[in-house]
Short mmCIF file of C-alpha atoms in Angstrom, two decimals:
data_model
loop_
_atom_site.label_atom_id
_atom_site.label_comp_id
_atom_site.label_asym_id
_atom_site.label_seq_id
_atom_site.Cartn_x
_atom_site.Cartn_y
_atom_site.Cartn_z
CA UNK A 1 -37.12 5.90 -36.02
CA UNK A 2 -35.30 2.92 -35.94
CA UNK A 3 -35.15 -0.87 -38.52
CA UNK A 4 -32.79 -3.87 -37.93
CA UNK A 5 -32.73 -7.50 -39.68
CA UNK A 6 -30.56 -9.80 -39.06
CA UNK A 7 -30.53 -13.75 -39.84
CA UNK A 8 -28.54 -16.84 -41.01
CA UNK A 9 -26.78 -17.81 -43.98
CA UNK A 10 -25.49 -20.88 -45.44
CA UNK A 11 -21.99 -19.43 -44.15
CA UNK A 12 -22.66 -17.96 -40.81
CA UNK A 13 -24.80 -14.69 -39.86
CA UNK A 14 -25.69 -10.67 -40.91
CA UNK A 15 -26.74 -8.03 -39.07
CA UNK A 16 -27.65 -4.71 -40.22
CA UNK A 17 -29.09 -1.49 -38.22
CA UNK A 18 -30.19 1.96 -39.23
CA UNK A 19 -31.90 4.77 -36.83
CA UNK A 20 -32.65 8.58 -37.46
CA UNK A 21 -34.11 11.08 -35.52
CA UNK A 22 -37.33 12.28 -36.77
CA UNK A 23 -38.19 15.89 -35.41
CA UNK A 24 -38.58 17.40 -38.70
CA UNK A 25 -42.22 17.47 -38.14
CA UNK A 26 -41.98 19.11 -34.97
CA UNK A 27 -39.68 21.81 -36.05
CA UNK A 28 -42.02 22.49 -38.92
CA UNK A 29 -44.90 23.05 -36.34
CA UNK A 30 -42.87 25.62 -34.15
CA UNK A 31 -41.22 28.03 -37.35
CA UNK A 32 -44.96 28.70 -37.08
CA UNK A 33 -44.89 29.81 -33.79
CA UNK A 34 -41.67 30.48 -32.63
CA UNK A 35 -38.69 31.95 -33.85
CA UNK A 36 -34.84 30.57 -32.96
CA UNK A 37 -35.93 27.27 -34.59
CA UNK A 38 -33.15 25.17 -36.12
CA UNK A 39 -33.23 25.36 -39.85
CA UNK A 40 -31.60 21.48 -39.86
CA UNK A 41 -31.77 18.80 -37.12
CA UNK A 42 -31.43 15.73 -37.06
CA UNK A 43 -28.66 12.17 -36.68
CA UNK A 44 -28.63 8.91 -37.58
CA UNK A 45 -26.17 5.92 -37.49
CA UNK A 46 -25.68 2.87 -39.23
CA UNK A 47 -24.47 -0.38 -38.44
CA UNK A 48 -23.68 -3.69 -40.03
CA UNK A 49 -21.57 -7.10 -39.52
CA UNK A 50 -21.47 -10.39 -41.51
CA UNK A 51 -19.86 -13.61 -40.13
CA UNK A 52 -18.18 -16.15 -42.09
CA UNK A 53 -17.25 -19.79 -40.41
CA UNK A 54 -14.90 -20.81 -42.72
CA UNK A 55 -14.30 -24.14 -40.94
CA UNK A 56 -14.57 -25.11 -37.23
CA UNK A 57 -11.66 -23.83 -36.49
CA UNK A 58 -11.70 -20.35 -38.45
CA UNK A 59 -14.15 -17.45 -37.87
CA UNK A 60 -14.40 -14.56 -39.95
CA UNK A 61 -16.15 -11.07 -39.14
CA UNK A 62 -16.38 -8.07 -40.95
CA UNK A 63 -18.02 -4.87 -39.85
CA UNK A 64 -18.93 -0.98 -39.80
CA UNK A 65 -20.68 1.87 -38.51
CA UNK A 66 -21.28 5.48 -39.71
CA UNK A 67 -23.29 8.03 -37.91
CA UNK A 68 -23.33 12.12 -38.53
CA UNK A 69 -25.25 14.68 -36.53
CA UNK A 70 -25.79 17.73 -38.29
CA UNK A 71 -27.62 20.93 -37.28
CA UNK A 72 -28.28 24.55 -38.66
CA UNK A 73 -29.41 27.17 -35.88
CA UNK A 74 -30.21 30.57 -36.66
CA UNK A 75 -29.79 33.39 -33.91
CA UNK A 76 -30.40 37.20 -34.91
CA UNK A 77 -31.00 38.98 -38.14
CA UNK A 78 -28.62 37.58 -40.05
CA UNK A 79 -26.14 34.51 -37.96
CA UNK A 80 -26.36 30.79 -37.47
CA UNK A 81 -24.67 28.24 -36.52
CA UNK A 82 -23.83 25.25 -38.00
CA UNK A 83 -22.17 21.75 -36.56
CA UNK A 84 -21.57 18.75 -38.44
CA UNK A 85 -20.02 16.04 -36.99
CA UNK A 86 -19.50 11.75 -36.61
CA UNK A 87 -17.68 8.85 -37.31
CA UNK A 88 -16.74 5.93 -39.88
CA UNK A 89 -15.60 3.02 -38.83
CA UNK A 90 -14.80 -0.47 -40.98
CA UNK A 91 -12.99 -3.31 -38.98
CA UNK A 92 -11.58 -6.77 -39.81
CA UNK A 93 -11.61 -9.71 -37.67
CA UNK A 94 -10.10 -13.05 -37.94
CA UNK A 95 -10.42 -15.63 -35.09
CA UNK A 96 -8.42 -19.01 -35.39
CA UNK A 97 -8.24 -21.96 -33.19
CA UNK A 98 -4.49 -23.25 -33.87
CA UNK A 99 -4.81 -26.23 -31.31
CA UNK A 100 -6.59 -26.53 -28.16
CA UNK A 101 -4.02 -24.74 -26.48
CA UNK A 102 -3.19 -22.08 -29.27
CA UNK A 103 -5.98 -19.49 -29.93
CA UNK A 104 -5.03 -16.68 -32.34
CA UNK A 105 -7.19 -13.05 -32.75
CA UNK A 106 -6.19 -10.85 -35.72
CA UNK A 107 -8.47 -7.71 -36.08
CA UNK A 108 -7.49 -4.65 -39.15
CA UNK A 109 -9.51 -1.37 -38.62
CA UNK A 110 -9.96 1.81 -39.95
CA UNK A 111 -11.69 5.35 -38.74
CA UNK A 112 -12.33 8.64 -39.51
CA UNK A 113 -13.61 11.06 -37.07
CA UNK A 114 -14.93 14.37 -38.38
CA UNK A 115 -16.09 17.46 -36.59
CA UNK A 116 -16.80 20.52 -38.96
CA UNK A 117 -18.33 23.49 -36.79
CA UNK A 118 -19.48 26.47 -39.00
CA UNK A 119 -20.49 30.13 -38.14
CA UNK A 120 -21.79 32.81 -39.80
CA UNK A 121 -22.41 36.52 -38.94
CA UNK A 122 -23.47 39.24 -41.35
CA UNK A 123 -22.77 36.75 -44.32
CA UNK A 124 -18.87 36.48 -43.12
CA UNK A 125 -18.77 33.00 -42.53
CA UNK A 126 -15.86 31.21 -40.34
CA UNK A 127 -15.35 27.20 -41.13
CA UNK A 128 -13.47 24.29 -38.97
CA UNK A 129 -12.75 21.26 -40.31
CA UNK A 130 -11.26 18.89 -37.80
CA UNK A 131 -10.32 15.09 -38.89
CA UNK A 132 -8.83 11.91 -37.27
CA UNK A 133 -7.64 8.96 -39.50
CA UNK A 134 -6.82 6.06 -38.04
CA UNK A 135 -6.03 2.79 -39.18
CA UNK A 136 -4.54 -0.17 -37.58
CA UNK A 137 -4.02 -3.82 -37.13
CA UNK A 138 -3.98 -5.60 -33.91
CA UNK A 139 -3.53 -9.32 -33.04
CA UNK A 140 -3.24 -11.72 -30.31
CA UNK A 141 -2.24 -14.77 -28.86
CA UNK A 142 -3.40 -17.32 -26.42
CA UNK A 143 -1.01 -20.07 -25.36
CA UNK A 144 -2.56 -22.30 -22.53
CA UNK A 145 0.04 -24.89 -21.83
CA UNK A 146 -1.45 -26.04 -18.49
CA UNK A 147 -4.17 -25.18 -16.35
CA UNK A 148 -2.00 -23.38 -13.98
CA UNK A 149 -0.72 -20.72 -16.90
CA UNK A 150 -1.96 -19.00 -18.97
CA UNK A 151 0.39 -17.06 -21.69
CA UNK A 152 -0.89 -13.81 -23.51
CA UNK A 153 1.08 -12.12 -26.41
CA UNK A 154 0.11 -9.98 -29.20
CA UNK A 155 0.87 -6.54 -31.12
CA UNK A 156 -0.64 -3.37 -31.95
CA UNK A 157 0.50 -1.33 -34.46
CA UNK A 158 -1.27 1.99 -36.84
CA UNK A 159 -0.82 4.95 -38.51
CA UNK A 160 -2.51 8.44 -37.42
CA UNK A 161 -3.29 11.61 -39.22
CA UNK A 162 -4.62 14.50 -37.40
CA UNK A 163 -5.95 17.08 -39.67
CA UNK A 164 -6.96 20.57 -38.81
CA UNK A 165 -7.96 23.55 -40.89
CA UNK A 166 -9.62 27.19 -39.99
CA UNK A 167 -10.42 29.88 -42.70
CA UNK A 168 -12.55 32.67 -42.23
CA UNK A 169 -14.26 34.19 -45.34
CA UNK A 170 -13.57 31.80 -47.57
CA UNK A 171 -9.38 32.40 -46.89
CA UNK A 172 -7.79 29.53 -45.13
CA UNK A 173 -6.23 31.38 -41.82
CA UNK A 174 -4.49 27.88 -40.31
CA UNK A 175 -3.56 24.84 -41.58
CA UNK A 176 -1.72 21.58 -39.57
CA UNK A 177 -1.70 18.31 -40.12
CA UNK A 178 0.12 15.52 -38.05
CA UNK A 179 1.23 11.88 -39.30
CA UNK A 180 2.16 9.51 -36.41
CA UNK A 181 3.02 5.98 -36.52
CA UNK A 182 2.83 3.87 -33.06
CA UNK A 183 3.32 0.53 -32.18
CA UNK A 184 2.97 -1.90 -28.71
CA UNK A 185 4.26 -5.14 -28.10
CA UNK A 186 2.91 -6.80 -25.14
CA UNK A 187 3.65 -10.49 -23.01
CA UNK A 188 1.71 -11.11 -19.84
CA UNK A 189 1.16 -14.71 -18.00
CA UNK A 190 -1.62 -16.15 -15.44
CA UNK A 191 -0.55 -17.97 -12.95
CA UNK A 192 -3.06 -19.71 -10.93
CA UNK A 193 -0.63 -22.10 -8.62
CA UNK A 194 -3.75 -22.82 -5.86
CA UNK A 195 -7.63 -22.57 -6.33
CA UNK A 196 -7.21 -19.23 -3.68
CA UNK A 197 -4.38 -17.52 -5.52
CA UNK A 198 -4.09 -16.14 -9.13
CA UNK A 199 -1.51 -13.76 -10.28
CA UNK A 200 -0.97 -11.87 -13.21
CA UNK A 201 2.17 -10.07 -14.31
CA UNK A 202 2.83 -8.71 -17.39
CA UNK A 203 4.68 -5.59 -19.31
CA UNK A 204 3.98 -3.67 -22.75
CA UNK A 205 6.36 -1.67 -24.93
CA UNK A 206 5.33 1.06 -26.45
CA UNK A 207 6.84 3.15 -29.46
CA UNK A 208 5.45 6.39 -30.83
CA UNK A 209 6.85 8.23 -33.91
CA UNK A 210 6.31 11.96 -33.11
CA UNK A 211 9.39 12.78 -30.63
CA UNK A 212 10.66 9.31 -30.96
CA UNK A 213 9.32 7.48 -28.01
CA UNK A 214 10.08 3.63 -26.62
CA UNK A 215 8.07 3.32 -23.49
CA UNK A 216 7.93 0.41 -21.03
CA UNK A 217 5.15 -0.30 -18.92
CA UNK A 218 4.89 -3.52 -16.50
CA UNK A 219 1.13 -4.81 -15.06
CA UNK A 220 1.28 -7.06 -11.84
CA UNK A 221 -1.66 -8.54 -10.00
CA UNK A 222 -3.02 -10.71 -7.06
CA UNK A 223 -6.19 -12.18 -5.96
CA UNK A 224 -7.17 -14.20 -3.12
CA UNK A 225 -10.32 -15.73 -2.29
CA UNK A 226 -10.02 -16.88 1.39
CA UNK A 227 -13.93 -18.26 0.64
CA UNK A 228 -15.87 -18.41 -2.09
CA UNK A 229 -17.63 -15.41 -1.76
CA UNK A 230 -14.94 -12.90 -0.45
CA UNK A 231 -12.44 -11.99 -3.23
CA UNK A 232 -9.42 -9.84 -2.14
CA UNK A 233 -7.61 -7.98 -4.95
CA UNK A 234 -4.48 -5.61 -5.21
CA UNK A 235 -2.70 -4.66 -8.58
CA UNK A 236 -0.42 -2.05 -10.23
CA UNK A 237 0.32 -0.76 -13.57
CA UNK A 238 2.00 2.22 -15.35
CA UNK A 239 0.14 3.98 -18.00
CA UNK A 240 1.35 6.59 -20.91
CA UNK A 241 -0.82 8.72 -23.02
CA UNK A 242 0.70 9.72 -26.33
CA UNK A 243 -2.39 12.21 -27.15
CA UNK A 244 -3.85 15.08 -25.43
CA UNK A 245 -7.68 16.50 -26.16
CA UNK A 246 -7.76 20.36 -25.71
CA UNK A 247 -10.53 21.40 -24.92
CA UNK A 248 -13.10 24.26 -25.12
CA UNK A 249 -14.78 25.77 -22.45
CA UNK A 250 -17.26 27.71 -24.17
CA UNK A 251 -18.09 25.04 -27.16
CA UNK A 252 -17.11 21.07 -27.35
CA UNK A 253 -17.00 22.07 -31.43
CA UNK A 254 -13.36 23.68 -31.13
CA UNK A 255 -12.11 20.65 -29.07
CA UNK A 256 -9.15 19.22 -30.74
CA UNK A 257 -6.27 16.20 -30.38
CA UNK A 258 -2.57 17.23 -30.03
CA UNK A 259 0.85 14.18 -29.99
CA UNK A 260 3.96 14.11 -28.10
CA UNK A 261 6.26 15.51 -29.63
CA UNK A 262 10.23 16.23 -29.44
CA UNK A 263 10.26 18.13 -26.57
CA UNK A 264 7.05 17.24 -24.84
CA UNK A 265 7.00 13.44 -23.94
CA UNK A 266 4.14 11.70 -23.26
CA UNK A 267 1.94 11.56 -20.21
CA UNK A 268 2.28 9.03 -17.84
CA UNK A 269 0.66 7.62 -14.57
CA UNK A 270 1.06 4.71 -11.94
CA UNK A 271 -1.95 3.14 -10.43
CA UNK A 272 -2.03 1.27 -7.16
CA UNK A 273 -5.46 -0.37 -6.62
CA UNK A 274 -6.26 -2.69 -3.37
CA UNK A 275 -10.08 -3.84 -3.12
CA UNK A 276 -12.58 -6.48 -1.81
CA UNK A 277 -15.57 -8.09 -3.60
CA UNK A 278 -17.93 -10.00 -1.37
CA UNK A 279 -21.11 -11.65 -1.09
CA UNK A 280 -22.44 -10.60 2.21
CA UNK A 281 -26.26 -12.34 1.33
CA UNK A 282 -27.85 -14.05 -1.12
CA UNK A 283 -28.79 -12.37 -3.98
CA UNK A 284 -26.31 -9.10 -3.25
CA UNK A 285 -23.05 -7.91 -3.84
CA UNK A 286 -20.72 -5.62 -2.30
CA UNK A 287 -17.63 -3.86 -4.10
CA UNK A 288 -15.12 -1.58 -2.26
CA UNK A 289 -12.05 -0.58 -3.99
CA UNK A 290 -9.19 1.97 -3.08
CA UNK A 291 -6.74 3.57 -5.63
CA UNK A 292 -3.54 6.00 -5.97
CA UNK A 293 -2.37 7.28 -9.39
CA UNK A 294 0.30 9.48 -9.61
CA UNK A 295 0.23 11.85 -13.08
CA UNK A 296 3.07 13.08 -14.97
CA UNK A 297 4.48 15.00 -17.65
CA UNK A 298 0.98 16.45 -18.67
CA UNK A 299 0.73 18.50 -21.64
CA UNK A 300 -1.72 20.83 -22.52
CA UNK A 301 -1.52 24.74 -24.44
CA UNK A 302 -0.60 27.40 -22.48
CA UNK A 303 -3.93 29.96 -23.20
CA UNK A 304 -1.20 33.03 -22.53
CA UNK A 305 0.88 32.13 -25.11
CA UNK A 306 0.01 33.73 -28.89
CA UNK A 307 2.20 31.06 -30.84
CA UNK A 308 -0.03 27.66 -30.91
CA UNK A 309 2.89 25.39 -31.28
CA UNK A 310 3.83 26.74 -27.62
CA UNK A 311 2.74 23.90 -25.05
#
């Protein structure tokens, strides 16, 4: 089942959208006829944003979004399973138009991601409760100072808590929680010096707190259009990845997010793309693209070794 509205107001617009699964019903019907019915089943999400023109140069936005899926499943005499799990989100935007040449995008967010997995055998029950908190503010500028450039700059900077607790019978077993700050700088510039040739270089710095880390990675790359339907493109870029998700084979529910750390520096790739986008009739397109990417420095838990901090 699913309801939106949405519509003016003397200061700019709201939207607002709510859906739910409905299958109660149908589960009622088959207890009655079948057994290994879930007790519980069902999601929903929510979602809402109002936007504010505060003048004709400044646009304000705010918005969120929750959603949960929860389910109860029985198996045997006396077991089940339970699995609760979603996200909140709130986020923050401000767009400004300094000159026309100077555009300026400022967005603050916040999240929580939850994923609470629960068994229970013989009335012994054994509880998860996995969180990420995140909240961060990002912003951007946009310097046009001809129409052969154009100059991007802009920031991103948060603060990250991974949380992670087991017990089993009611007796907490394991207990971890990690607080990282990060933050990335970035500059990159357009340069479009003929109608057949744009190029785009660029290079972002990264700094993570867990382990220390100051990372640079540079962005170049080219396009030519020999007509105007053939479009030849090559490009490179290096990529790091502070986090990890370990994962579980037998059930996505024990999947959980691991940092850098001192010792164990992040992940990190290059990519070399070359491709070709054409027009070969009218009315179809044709894409082929090629890439390389080299990965490094992965990090994941070794499975044969008892002590969890051991990657």
């Amino acid at each position: 089942s699913r309801i939106s509205a949405e519509g003016p107001t003397g200061f700019g617009s709201w939207m607002l959208a709510f859906r739910r699964s409905t299958l109660e019903p149908a589960l009622a019907v088959l207890r009655n006829t079948t057994d290994n019915v879930p007790d519980k089943f069902y999601f929903y999400d929510i979602n809402g944003k109002i936007n504010f023109d505060a003048s004709d140069n400044d646009r304000l936005s705010l918005a969120f979004y929750t959603g949960t899926d929860n389910v109860l499943f029985p198996f045997g005499e006396d077991a089940s399973i339970g699995l609760n799990y979603g996200n909140r989100t709130v986020s923050a935007q401000w767009r400004k138009i300094l000159s026309d040449k100077l555009f300026l995008k400022t967005t603050a967010t916040g999240s929580r991601y939850f994923n609470n997995p629960e068994f229970s055998i013989g009335g012994t029950p054994f509880e998860r409760n996995n969180n990420v908190y995140d909240i961060s503010l990002k912003s951007d500028l946009e310097y046009i100072p001809n129409e052969k450039h154009t100059v991007s700059t802009g920031f991103w900077a948060g603060n990250l808590i991974l949380r992670f607790n087991d017990s089993f019978d009611n007796q907490e077993t394991f207990a971890n929680r990690i607080q990282s700050r990060y933050a990335s700088f970035y500059l990159q510039d357009e340069y479009r010096p003929h109608d057949q040739w744009i190029f785009n270089g660029g290079i972002r710095f990264n700094r993570f707190s867990e382990g220390d880390y100051f990372k640079a990675a540079p962005r170049l790359s080219a396009e030519y259009r020999p007509t105007s339907s053939i479009r030849l493109q090559a490009a490179y870029g290096r990529y790091y990845q502070f986090l990890t998700l370990i994962t579980n084979e037998a059930f996505s529910g024990f999947d959980l997010w691991l940092t850098t750390d001192d010792g164990v520096p992040p992940a990190f790739g290059d990519q070399f793309v070359v491709g070709v986008k054409t027009i070969p009739f009218d009315g179809y397109g044709l894409d082929i693209e090629l890439y390389y990417r080299t990965m490094r420095n992965l990090f994941e838990l070794d499975p044969f070794t008892s002590d969890a901090a051991g990657l």
